Coordinates of C-alpha atoms and ligand atoms in Angstrom, one line a residue:
X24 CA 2.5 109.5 -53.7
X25 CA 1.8 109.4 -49.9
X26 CA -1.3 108.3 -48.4
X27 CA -3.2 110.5 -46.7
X28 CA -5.1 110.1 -43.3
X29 CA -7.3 112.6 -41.8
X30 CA -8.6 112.2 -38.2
X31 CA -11.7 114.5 -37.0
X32 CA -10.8 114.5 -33.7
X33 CA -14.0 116.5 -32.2
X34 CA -16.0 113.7 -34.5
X35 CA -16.3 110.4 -32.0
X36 CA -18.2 107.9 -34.1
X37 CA -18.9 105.3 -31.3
X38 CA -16.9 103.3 -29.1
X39 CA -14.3 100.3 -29.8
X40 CA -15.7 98.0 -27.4
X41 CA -13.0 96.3 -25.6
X42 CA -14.3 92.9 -26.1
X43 CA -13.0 93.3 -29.3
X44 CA -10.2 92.2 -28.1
X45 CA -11.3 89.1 -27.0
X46 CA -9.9 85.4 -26.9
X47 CA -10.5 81.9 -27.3
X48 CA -9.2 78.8 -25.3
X49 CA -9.8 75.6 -26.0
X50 CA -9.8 72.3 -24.9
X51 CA -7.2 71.3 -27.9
X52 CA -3.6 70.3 -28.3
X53 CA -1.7 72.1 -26.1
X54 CA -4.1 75.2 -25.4
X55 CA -5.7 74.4 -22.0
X56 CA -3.1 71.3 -20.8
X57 CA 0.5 73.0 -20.7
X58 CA -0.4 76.4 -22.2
X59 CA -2.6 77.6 -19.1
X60 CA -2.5 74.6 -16.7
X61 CA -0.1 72.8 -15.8
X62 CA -1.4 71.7 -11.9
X63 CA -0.6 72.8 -8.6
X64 CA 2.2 70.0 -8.4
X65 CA 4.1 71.0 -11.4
X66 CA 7.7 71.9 -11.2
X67 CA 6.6 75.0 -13.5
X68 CA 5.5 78.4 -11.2
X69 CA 1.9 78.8 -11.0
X70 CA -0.9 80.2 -9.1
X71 CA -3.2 77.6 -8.4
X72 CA -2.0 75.1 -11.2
X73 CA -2.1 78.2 -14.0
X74 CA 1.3 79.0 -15.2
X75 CA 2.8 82.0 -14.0
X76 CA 4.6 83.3 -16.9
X77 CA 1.8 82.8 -19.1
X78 CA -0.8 84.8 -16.7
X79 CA 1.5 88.0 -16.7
X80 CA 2.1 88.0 -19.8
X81 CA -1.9 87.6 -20.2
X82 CA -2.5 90.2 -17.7
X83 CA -0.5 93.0 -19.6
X84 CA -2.4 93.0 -22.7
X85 CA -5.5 93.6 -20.6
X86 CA -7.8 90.1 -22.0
X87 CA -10.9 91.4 -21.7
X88 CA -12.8 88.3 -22.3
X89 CA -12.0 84.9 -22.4
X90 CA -14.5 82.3 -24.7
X91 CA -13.9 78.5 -23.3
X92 CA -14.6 75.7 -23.7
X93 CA -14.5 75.2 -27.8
X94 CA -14.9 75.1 -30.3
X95 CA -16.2 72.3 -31.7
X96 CA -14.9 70.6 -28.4
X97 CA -18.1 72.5 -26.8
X98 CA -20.3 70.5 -28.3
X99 CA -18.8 66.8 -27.0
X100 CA -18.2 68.5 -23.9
X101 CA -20.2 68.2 -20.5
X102 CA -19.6 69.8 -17.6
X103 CA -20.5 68.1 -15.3
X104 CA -17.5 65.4 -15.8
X105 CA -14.9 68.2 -14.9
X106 CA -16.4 69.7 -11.6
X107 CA -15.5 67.8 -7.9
X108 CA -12.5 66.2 -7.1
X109 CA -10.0 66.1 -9.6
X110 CA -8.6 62.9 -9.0
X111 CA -12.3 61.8 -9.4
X112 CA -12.7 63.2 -12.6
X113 CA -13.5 61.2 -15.6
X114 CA -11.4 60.7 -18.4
X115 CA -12.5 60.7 -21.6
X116 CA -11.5 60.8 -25.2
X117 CA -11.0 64.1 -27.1
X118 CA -12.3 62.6 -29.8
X119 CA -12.4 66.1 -32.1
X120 CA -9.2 67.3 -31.5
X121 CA -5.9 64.2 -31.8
X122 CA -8.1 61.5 -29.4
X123 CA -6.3 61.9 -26.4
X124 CA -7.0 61.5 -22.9
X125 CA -8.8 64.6 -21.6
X126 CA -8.7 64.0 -17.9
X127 CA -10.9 67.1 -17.5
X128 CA -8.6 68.3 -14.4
X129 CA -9.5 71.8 -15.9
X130 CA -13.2 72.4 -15.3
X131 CA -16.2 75.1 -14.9
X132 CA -14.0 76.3 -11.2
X133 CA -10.8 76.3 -13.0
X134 CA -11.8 78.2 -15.8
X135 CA -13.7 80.5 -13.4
X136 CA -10.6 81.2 -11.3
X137 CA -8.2 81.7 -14.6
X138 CA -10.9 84.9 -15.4
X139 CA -10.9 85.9 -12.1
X140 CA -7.0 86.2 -12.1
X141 CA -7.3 88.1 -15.4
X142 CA -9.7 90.1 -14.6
X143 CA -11.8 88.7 -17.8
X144 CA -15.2 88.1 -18.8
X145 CA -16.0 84.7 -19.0
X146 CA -18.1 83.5 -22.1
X147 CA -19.2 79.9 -22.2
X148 CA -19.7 78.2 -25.1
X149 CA -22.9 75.4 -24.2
X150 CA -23.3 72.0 -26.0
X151 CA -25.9 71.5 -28.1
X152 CA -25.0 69.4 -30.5
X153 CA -24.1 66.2 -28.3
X154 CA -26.2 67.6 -25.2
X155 CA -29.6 68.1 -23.3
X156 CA -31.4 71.2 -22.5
X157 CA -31.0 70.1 -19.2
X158 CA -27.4 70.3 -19.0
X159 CA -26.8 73.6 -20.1
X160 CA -29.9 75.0 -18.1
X161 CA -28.3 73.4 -15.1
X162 CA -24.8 74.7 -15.9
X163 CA -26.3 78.5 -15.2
X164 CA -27.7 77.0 -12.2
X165 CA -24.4 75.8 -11.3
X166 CA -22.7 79.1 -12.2
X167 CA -25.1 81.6 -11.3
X168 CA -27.7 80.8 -8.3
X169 CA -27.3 82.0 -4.9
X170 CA -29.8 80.0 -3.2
X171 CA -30.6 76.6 -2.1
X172 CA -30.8 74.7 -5.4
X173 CA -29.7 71.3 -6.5
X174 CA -26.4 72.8 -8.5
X175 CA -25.8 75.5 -6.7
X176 CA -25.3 73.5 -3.4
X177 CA -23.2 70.7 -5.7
X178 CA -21.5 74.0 -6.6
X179 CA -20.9 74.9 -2.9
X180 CA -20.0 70.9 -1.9
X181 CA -17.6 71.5 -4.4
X182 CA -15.7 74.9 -2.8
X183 CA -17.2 77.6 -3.8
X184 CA -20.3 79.5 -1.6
X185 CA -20.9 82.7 -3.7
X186 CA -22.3 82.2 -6.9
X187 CA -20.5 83.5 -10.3
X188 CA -21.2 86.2 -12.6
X189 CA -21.1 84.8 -15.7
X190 CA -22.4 87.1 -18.9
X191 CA -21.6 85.8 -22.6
X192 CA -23.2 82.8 -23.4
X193 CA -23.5 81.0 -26.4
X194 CA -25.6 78.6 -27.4
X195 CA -23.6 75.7 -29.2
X196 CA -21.0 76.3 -31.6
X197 CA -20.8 75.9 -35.6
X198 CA -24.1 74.0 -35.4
X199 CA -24.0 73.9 -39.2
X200 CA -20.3 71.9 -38.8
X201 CA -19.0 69.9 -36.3
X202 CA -21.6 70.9 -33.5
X203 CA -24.5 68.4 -35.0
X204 CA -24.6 69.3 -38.9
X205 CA -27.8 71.1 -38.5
X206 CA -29.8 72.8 -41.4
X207 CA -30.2 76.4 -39.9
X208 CA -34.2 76.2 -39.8
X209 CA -33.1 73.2 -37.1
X210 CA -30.7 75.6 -35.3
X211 CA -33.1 77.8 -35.1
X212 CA -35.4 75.8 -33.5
X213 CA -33.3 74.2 -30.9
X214 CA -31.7 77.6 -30.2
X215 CA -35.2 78.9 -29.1
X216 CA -35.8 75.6 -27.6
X217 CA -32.2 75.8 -25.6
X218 CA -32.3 79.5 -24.8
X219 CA -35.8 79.7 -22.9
X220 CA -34.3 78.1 -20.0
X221 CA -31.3 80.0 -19.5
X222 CA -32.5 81.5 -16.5
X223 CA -31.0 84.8 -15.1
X224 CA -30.7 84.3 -11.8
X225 CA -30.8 87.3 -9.1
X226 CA -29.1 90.2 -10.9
X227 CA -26.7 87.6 -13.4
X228 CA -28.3 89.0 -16.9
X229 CA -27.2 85.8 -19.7
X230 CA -26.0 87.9 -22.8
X231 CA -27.2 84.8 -25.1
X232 CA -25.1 84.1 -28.6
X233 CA -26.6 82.2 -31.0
X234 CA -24.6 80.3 -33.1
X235 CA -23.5 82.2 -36.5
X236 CA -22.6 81.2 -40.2
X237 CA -19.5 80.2 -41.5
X238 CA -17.9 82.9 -43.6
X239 CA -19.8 83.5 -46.1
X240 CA -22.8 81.8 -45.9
X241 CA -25.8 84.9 -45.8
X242 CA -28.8 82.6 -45.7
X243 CA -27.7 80.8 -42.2
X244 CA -27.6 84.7 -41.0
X245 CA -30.8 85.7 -42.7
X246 CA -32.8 82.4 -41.5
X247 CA -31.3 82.9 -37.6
X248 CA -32.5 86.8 -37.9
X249 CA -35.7 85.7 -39.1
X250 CA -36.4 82.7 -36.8
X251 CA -34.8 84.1 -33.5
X252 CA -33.8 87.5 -33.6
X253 CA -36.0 88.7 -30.7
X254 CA -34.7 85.7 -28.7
X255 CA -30.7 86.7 -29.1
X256 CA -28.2 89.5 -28.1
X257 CA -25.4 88.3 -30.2
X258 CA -25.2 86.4 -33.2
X259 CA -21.0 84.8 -34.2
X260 CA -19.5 84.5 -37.5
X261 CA -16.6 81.9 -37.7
X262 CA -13.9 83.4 -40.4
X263 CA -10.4 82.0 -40.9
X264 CA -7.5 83.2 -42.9
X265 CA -6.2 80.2 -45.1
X266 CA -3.4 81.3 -47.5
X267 CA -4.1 77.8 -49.5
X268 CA -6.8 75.0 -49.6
X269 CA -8.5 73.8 -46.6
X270 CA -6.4 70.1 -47.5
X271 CA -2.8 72.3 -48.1
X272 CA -3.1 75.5 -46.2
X273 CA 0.6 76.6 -46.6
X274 CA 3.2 77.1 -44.5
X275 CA 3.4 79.3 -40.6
X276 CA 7.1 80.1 -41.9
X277 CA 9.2 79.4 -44.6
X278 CA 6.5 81.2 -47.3
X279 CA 6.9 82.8 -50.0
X280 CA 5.8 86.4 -51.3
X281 CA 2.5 85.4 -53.2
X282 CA 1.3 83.7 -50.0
X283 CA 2.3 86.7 -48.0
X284 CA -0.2 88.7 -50.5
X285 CA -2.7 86.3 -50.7
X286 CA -2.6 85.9 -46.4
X287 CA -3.5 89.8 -46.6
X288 CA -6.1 89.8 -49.3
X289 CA -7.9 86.9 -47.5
X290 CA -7.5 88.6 -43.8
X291 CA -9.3 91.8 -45.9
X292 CA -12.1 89.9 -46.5
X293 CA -13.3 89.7 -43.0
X294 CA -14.4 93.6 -44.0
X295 CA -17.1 92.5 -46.7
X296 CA -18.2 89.8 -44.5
X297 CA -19.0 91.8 -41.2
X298 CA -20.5 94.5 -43.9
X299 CA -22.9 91.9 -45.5
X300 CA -23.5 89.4 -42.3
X301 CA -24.5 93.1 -40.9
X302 CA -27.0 94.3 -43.6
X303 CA -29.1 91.0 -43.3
X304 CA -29.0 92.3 -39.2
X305 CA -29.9 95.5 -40.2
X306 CA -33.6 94.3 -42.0
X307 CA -34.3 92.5 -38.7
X308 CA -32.5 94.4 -35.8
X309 CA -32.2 98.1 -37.2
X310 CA -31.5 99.5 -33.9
X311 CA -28.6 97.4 -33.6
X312 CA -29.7 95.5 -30.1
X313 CA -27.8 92.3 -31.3
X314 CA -24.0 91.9 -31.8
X315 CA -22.9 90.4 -34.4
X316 CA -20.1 88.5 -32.3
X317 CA -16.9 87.2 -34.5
X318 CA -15.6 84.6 -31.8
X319 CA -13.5 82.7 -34.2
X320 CA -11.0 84.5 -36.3
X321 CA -7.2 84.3 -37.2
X322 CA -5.0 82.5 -39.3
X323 CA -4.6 78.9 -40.0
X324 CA -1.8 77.4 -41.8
X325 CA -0.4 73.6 -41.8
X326 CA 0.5 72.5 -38.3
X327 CA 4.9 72.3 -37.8
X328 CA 6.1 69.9 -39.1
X329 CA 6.6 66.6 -36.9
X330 CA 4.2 68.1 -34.2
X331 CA 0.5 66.5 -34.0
X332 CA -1.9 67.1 -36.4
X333 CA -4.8 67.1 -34.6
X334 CA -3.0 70.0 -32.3
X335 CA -3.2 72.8 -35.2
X336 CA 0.7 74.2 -33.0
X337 CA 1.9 77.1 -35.9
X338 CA 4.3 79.1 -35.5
X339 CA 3.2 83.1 -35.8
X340 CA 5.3 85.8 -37.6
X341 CA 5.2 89.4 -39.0
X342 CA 2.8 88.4 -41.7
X343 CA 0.3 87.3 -38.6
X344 CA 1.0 90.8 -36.9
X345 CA -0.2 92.3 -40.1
X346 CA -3.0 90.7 -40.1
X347 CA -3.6 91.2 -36.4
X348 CA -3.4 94.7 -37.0
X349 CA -5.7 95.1 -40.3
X350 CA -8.4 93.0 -38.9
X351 CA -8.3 95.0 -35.5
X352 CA -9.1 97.9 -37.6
X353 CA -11.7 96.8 -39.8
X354 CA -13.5 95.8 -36.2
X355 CA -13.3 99.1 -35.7
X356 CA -14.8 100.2 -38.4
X357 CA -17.8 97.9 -37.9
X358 CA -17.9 98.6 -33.9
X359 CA -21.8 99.9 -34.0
X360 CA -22.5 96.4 -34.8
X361 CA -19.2 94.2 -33.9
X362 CA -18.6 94.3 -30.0
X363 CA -16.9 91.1 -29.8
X364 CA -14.2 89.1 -31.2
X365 CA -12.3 86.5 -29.9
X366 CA -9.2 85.3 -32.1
X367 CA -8.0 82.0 -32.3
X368 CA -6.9 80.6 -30.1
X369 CA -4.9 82.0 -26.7
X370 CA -2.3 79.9 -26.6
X371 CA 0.2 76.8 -28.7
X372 CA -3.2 76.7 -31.4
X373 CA -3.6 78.1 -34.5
X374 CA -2.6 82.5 -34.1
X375 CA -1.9 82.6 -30.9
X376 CA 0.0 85.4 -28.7
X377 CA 1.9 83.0 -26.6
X378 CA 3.3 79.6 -27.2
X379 CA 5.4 77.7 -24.6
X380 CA 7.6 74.5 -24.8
X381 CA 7.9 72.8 -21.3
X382 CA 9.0 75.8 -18.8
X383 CA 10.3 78.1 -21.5
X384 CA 7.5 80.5 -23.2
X385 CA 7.6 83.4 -25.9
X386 CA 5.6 86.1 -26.8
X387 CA 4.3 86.1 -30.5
X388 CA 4.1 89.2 -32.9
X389 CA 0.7 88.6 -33.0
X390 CA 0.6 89.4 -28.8
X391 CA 2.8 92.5 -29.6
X392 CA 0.1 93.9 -31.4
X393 CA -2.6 93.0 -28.8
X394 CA 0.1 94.8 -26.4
X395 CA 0.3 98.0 -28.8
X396 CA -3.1 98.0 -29.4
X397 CA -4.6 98.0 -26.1
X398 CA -4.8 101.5 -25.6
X399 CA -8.0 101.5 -28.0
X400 CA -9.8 99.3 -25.6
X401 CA -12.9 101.3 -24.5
X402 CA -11.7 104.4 -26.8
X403 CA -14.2 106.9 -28.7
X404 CA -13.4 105.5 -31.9
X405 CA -12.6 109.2 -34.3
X406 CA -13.9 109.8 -37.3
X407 CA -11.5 109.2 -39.9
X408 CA -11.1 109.2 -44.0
X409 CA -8.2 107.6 -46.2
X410 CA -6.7 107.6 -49.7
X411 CA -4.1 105.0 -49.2
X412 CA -1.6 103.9 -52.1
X413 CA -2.1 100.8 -53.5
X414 CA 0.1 97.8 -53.4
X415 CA -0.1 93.9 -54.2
X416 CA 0.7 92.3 -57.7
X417 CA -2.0 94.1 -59.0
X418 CA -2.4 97.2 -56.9
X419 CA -5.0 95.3 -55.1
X420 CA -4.7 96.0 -51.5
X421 CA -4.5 99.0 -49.6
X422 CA -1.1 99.7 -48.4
X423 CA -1.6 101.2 -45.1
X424 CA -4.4 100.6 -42.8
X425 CA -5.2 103.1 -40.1
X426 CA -7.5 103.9 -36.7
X427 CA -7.9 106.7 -34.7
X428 CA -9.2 106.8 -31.1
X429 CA -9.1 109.2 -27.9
X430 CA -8.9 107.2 -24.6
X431 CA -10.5 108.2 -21.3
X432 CA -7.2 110.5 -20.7
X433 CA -7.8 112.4 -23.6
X434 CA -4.9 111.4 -25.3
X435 CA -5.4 110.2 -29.1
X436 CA -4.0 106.9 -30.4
X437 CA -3.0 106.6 -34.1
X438 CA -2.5 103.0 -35.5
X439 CA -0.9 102.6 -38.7
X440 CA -0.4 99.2 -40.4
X441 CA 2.0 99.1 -43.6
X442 CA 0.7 96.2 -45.6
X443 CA 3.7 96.2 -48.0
X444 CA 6.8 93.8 -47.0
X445 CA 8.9 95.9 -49.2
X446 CA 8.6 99.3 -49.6
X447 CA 7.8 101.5 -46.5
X448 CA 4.9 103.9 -46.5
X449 CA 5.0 107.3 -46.3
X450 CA 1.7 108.5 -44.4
X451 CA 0.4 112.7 -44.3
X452 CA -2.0 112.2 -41.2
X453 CA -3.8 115.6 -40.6
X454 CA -5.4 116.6 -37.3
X455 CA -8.6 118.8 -37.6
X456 CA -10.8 119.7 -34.6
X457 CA -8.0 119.7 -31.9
X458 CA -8.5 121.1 -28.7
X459 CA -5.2 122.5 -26.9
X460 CA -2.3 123.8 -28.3
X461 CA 1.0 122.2 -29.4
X462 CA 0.7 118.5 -30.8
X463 CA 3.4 115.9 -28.8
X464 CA 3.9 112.6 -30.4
X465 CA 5.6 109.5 -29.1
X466 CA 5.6 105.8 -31.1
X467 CA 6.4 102.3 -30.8
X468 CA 6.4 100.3 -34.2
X469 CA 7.2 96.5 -34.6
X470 CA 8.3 95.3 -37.8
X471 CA 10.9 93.0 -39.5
X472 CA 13.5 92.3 -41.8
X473 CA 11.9 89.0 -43.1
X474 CA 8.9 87.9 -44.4
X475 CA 8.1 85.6 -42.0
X476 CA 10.3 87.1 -39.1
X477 CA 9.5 85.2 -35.5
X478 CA 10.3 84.4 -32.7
X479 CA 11.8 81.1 -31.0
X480 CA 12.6 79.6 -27.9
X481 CA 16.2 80.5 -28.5
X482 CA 15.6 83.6 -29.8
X483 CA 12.4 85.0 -28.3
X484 CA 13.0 88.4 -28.6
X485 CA 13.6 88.4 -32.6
X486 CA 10.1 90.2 -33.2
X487 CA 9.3 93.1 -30.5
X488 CA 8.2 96.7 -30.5
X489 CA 10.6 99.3 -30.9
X490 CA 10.3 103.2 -30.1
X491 CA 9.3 104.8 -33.4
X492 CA 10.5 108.1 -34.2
X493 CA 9.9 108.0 -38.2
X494 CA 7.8 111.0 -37.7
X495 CA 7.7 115.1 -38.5
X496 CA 5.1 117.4 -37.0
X497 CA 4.2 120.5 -38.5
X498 CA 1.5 122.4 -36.6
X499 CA -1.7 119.8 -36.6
X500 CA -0.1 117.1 -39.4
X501 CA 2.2 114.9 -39.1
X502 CA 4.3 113.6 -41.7
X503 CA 5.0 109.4 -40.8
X504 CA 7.8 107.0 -42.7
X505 CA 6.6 103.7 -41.5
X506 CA 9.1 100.6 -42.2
X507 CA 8.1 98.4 -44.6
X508 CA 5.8 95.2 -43.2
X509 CA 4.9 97.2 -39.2
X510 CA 2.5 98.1 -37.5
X511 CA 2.7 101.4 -35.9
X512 CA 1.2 102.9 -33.0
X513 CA 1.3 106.5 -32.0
X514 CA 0.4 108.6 -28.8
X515 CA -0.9 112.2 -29.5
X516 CA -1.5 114.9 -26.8
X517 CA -2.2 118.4 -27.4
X518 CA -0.1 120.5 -25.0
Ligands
LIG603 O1 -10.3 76.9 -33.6 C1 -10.3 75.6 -34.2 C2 -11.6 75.1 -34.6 O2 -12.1 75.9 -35.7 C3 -12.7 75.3 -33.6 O3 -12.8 74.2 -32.7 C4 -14.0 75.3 -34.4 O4 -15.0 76.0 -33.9 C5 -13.5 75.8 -35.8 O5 -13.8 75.1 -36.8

């Protein structure tokens, strides 16, 4: 039987909100220190002591926003130590993440300037759990004032006259974890407390994000949306894909077929969460004002072996693509409520798109899907229904995921993930309510011949897109063969 996808094309059902395709850096193994910076004086190319080779390769899958800097190393971090000059800087202990010396040579200006060179939103994550209301009013004052002001002329002492624009905000991270192991009836409280003097200065509006639950826990989302709705615009959910236990997570590589189905079902579950996290919203916030924000997501497996452990470095394979490319879609689905997500993390931590060892760096399956998937940033997301086949031990998953969307050129973008590693998928997608006359197609598809296919230093180009021409079309349907474990994406125009 092949599944079947129909796409109403003159049906838009809302927009996929490119910060969807958000990202998270953090200040932990080798994420910040050797993944982005590496200092002006480093025999590796950079602009400003950010690594070239990373930064292109950043730029072309258009990061929309950037979340910095934790994680739970927000909430031990402050500021102030990592602003002036560098040399200056205190050191400290990173006491969270392997207890090494953070030098804090990348600051509030550095992170600033990596956005700027992106082209990215920044979103800063404020300490609440080890720091003062004062401190995180004053970083906005830092950031965001254009007059005469205490911070803002520090800010200017320190090289930079015009003040920021600075948006996303959050208020502390996983408050109910390692950001101060707080009841959420405390959060709540503190988050009022905290947020009433964020101040928007001149026309810099603070998007403030309140610190969400983790996974499944409704009541922390139900007590937030009852204490301080009218006080948030966004609200996070923290959701991680663990094959195994928390203590034994399994394997980046090397796995075996049950935890390639068991990776999948877990990544699925991200779908039930955003639907139930949403229907508490929905009693409190009906119109939808607030975002439910998922600004932690990905996989997380045990670390390589012989490399730190505090450092969370995995390698990334298909099986991560495949997730990358489910969970995109199922923020899709939820995009009247979900308008940003930020995986975990950018770079050398946990599923990351890049990693790099010294000067050499590779791109990751995981960034070829951000790559391929780009095109629905800022798309009218399209109507669309499925009956998909089955697959799993049981028949428990779906075997093909799908999205539809028309970007600002008009042109429609199909992507199609086939869940199964060993059967392809044969996929009837029917076009109603086009516009124009003879359908074009063109495709790239990435995809494997191993489980747990990925690339390496050596070989970085193992895992890549290909052009995909596993395709018929007959009049306004087009009949698809997609390889077995791929992700798919196709480029429709009506001539
Ligand atoms: O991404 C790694 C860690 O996972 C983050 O620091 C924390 O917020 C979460 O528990």
């Amino acid at each position: 039987m092949a599944s079947r996808i129909v796409v109403n094309a003159d049906r838009v059902k809302g927009k996929i909100h490119r910060n969807l395709y958000g990202h998270f850096a953090e200040h932990l193994g080798r994420c910040i220190y050797e993944g982005l910076w590496v200092g002006e004086d480093s025999p590796i190319p950079n602009t400003n002591g950010i690594r070239n080779d990373v930064l292109e390769a950043l730029k072309r899958i258009k990061v929309p926003v950037l979340r910095w800097p934790g994680g739970c190393f927000a909430d031990e971090y402050h500021w102030k130590d990592g602003v002036g000059p560098r040399d200056k800087r205190k050191r400290m202990v990173n006491t969270h993440w392997g207890g090494v010396i953070e030098n804090n040579h990348f600051g509030t200006h550095e992170f600033m300037m990596l956005c700027e060179l992106l082209g990215c939103e920044p979103y800063i994550s404020g300490n609440v759990g080890s720091g003062t209301v004062q401190e995180m009013s004053e970083w906005v004052e830092y950031l965001t004032f254009g007059g005469e002001s205490p911070m803002a002329d520090w800010r200017r002492a320190n090289g930079r006259e015009q003040p920021w624009r600075v948006k996303y905000w959050g208020v502390g991270n996983e408050n109910w974890g390692c950001g101060g192991h707080m009841r959420p009836e405390y959060y709540a409280d503190l988050y009022r407390q905290f947020q009433t003097y964020l101040r928007n200065y001149g026309d810099n509006k603070l998007h403030k994000i309140a610190c969400g639950a983790n996974s499944g826990d409704y009541r922390w989302t139900e007590v937030l949306m009852q204490q301080a709705a009218p006080f948030m615009d966004g609200l996070s959910l923290h959701y991680y894909t663990v094959p195994g236990t928390w203590q034994k997570k399994g394997p980046a590589t090397g796995f075996t077929t049950d935890e390639w189905w068991i990776t999948l079902k877990k990544a699925l579950h991200m779908d039930e969460l955003i639907t139930k996290h949403s229907a508490i919203m929905d009693v409190y916030d009906p119109e939808k004002r607030i975002d439910l924000i998922v600004d932690e997501w990905g996989t997380w497996y045990d670390v390589e072996p012989g490399t730190n452990p505090g450092f969370l470095y995995q390698q990334n394979s298909i099986r991560d693509a495949i997730v990358a490319g489910a969970t995109l879609h199922i923020f899709h689905r939820h995009s009247d409520r979900v308008r940003m997500a930020n995986i975990a993390q950018l770079v050398n931590v946990l599923q990351s798109v890049i990693l790099t060892e010294g000067e050499r760096m590779l791109l990751t399956p995981t960034y070829h899907v951000f790559d391929l998937f780009k095109v629905h940033q800022d798309a009218e997301l399209l109507d669309s229904h499925e009956s998909v086949e089955r697959t799993g031990p049981e028949g428990e998953l779906p075997k093909v995921s799908a999205s539809a969307s028309r970007a600002a050129d008009g042109k429609i973008h199909i992507s199609l993930v086939n869940l199964d590693f060993e059967s392809g998928a044969s996929v009837e997608v029917e076009l109603r309510g086009l516009k124009g006359g003879r359908l074009e197609a063109a495709g790239m598809t990435l995809t494997s011949d191993r489980i747990d296919g990925h690339n390496t230093f050596d070989e970085p180009e193992r895992v890549k897109p290909a052009p995909f021409r596993g395709f018929r079309i007959e009049g306004a349907r087009l009949d698809v063969q997609l390889p077995p474990m791929s992700v798919t994406v196709l480029e429709l125009t009506a001539e």
